[in-house]
XYZ file of C-alpha atoms in Angstrom:
225
model
C 102.119 110.248 69.301
C 102.419 109.489 73.014
C 101.589 112.299 75.421
C 103.118 110.992 78.633
C 102.122 114.048 80.659
C 98.435 113.717 79.722
C 98.544 109.977 80.388
C 99.988 110.634 83.843
C 97.236 113.143 84.649
C 94.541 110.636 83.686
C 96.271 107.868 85.628
C 96.644 109.945 88.787
C 92.960 110.922 88.599
C 91.903 107.248 88.525
C 94.414 106.325 91.215
C 93.177 109.067 93.530
C 89.568 107.965 92.999
C 90.478 104.484 94.221
C 92.541 105.796 97.111
C 89.646 107.948 98.293
C 87.276 105.005 98.004
C 89.616 102.891 100.152
C 90.382 105.776 102.570
C 94.084 105.581 101.789
C 96.846 108.149 101.276
C 98.707 108.563 97.969
C 101.943 107.770 99.803
C 100.662 104.286 100.651
C 101.049 103.080 97.057
C 104.290 102.804 95.104
C 103.746 103.168 91.360
C 106.127 101.176 89.194
C 106.361 102.354 85.588
C 106.741 99.238 83.441
C 109.089 100.240 80.633
C 109.281 96.967 78.709
C 109.007 97.647 74.966
C 109.173 101.377 75.729
C 111.788 103.600 74.097
C 114.534 105.308 76.064
C 112.989 108.697 75.220
C 109.615 107.723 76.695
C 111.389 106.262 79.712
C 113.148 109.592 80.228
C 109.791 111.350 79.850
C 108.219 109.303 82.644
C 111.219 110.076 84.854
C 110.606 113.782 84.232
C 107.041 113.262 85.443
C 108.417 112.162 88.801
C 108.215 108.392 88.412
C 111.501 106.925 89.598
C 110.545 103.277 90.023
C 110.986 101.417 86.754
C 110.451 97.780 85.811
C 111.609 95.461 83.061
C 110.634 91.850 82.438
C 113.617 90.635 80.406
C 117.301 90.667 81.387
C 118.269 92.070 77.985
C 115.764 94.894 78.259
C 116.915 95.756 81.766
C 120.584 95.912 80.847
C 119.911 97.898 77.679
C 117.816 100.504 79.517
C 120.364 100.876 82.281
C 123.150 101.383 79.744
C 121.181 104.240 78.178
C 119.670 106.026 81.173
C 121.825 104.757 84.024
C 120.825 103.783 87.562
C 121.207 107.037 89.485
C 118.057 108.046 91.392
C 116.148 105.125 89.860
C 114.750 102.145 91.735
C 114.810 99.133 89.412
C 112.333 96.271 89.584
C 112.443 92.978 87.695
C 108.927 91.673 87.151
C 109.283 88.841 84.653
C 110.048 85.169 85.000
C 113.755 84.961 85.788
C 115.586 81.962 84.406
C 118.166 80.509 86.763
C 120.937 80.917 84.184
C 120.156 84.647 83.870
C 120.329 85.411 87.597
C 123.995 86.427 87.551
C 123.394 89.138 84.938
C 120.339 90.610 86.676
C 120.334 90.194 90.425
C 122.944 92.842 91.307
C 121.401 95.359 88.911
C 117.985 95.547 90.598
C 116.447 96.691 93.856
C 113.376 94.434 93.826
C 112.510 91.055 92.332
C 108.785 90.415 91.926
C 108.932 86.847 90.657
C 110.529 84.481 93.170
C 108.622 81.253 92.545
C 110.912 78.269 93.076
C 113.692 77.066 95.352
C 116.189 76.604 92.510
C 115.888 80.337 91.792
C 116.389 81.172 95.470
C 119.548 79.040 95.556
C 120.996 80.847 92.549
C 120.147 84.257 93.995
C 121.851 83.290 97.239
C 124.909 82.260 95.251
C 125.112 85.367 93.042
C 123.748 88.271 95.112
C 126.239 90.714 96.588
C 123.689 92.222 98.986
C 120.317 91.278 100.482
C 117.680 91.262 97.739
C 114.130 92.431 98.415
C 111.873 89.795 96.872
C 108.178 89.274 96.335
C 107.014 85.683 96.403
C 104.919 85.138 93.289
C 101.678 83.317 94.052
C 99.377 81.837 91.421
C 96.152 82.679 93.232
C 93.932 82.149 90.179
C 95.320 78.652 89.573
C 95.717 79.243 85.845
C 98.137 76.895 84.104
C 99.450 79.786 81.993
C 100.675 81.706 85.027
C 103.843 81.252 87.062
C 103.901 81.230 90.828
C 103.573 78.823 93.711
C 100.223 77.504 94.886
C 98.632 79.282 97.854
C 98.877 76.170 100.024
C 102.657 76.098 99.411
C 103.373 79.626 100.689
C 104.176 78.830 104.311
C 106.400 75.833 103.583
C 108.275 77.726 100.874
C 108.927 80.674 103.163
C 110.129 78.354 105.936
C 112.739 76.961 103.530
C 114.005 80.465 102.791
C 115.225 80.866 106.378
C 118.480 79.314 105.162
C 119.017 82.026 102.513
C 120.286 85.189 104.245
C 120.545 87.188 101.001
C 116.810 86.854 100.321
C 114.259 89.004 102.137
C 110.609 88.303 101.414
C 109.053 91.740 101.674
C 105.689 90.695 100.296
C 103.567 88.641 97.916
C 102.847 89.236 94.239
C 100.176 87.953 91.899
C 98.699 88.565 88.473
C 94.930 88.626 88.049
C 93.317 86.616 85.252
C 92.613 88.367 81.952
C 88.873 88.795 82.376
C 86.218 91.489 82.451
C 84.786 89.892 85.591
C 85.736 92.524 88.163
C 84.246 90.468 90.978
C 86.644 87.628 90.224
C 89.610 89.988 89.987
C 88.688 91.569 93.308
C 88.430 88.120 94.884
C 91.936 87.190 93.638
C 93.433 90.363 95.113
C 91.556 89.980 98.383
C 92.835 86.417 98.718
C 96.445 87.547 98.244
C 95.908 90.139 100.968
C 94.758 87.388 103.335
C 97.819 85.256 102.551
C 100.111 88.252 103.051
C 98.620 89.108 106.425
C 98.924 85.510 107.593
C 102.681 85.528 106.910
C 103.160 89.037 108.301
C 101.623 87.925 111.601
C 104.495 85.460 112.038
C 106.904 88.434 112.325
C 109.764 86.628 110.578
C 112.880 88.761 110.276
C 113.755 87.317 106.864
C 110.152 87.478 105.623
C 108.333 90.517 107.065
C 105.885 90.231 104.157
C 104.327 93.653 104.646
C 103.873 94.482 100.941
C 101.491 93.511 98.143
C 102.539 93.742 94.488
C 99.325 93.464 92.491
C 97.458 95.417 89.869
C 98.417 96.452 86.345
C 97.010 98.929 83.819
C 93.682 97.143 83.477
C 92.988 96.438 87.126
C 95.140 98.692 89.312
C 92.107 100.495 90.726
C 90.675 97.267 92.111
C 94.123 96.318 93.439
C 94.468 99.623 95.291
C 91.004 99.208 96.796
C 92.055 95.739 98.006
C 95.310 96.887 99.610
C 98.062 96.877 96.957
C 101.193 98.709 98.069
C 102.993 98.322 94.723
C 101.193 98.543 91.378
C 102.852 97.760 88.035
C 101.618 100.106 85.312
C 102.807 100.304 81.728
C 100.157 100.695 79.026
C 98.245 103.353 80.962
C 101.320 105.589 81.105
C 102.606 105.026 77.585
C 99.477 104.619 75.444
C 99.153 106.673 72.270
């Protein structure tokens, strides 16, 4: 049995501990409830707890959830790898895309989007072959190329930490992303303000918050039994 309310209380306690440690306000972090593989009833329960930013990682899951619970008063995020051929079914149903990682995807978004899409550029900071994302040394060139795509706005960078118990390594990954984000933000590009950081999941969100995350993507912590 999942007690969403109790899970939320425990989560908020841990989140506030990290915020205090980093001398940050609760309002400085947007919490995205990752509802992949979560029932519609549990999704409704998290909405009742005041979480109105939801994320899915598959087009089918996104569309199915929206058909059941709608889109009113919900901010939808897509956090998974988005295949070019699936762009047309997803891009006008979401508010944020966290996984822009190639020019072919940008071209398709530009072609299909009806409005400007807020995107995070996914960066493979850890260098793991199993992870998507551009290399850190490709960030600036990639963003320069996006100047020709008026429907794409790079609001920040996103990364996934390696699956490891080495907290020092995880912290280093997040700190590196923060450095890359600040370097782009200093350029003051209208199409790529890059003021946000999407990093941290259920296992490492506290470290991410301490290192400057402005969006954290949490699923298991909120929906565990």
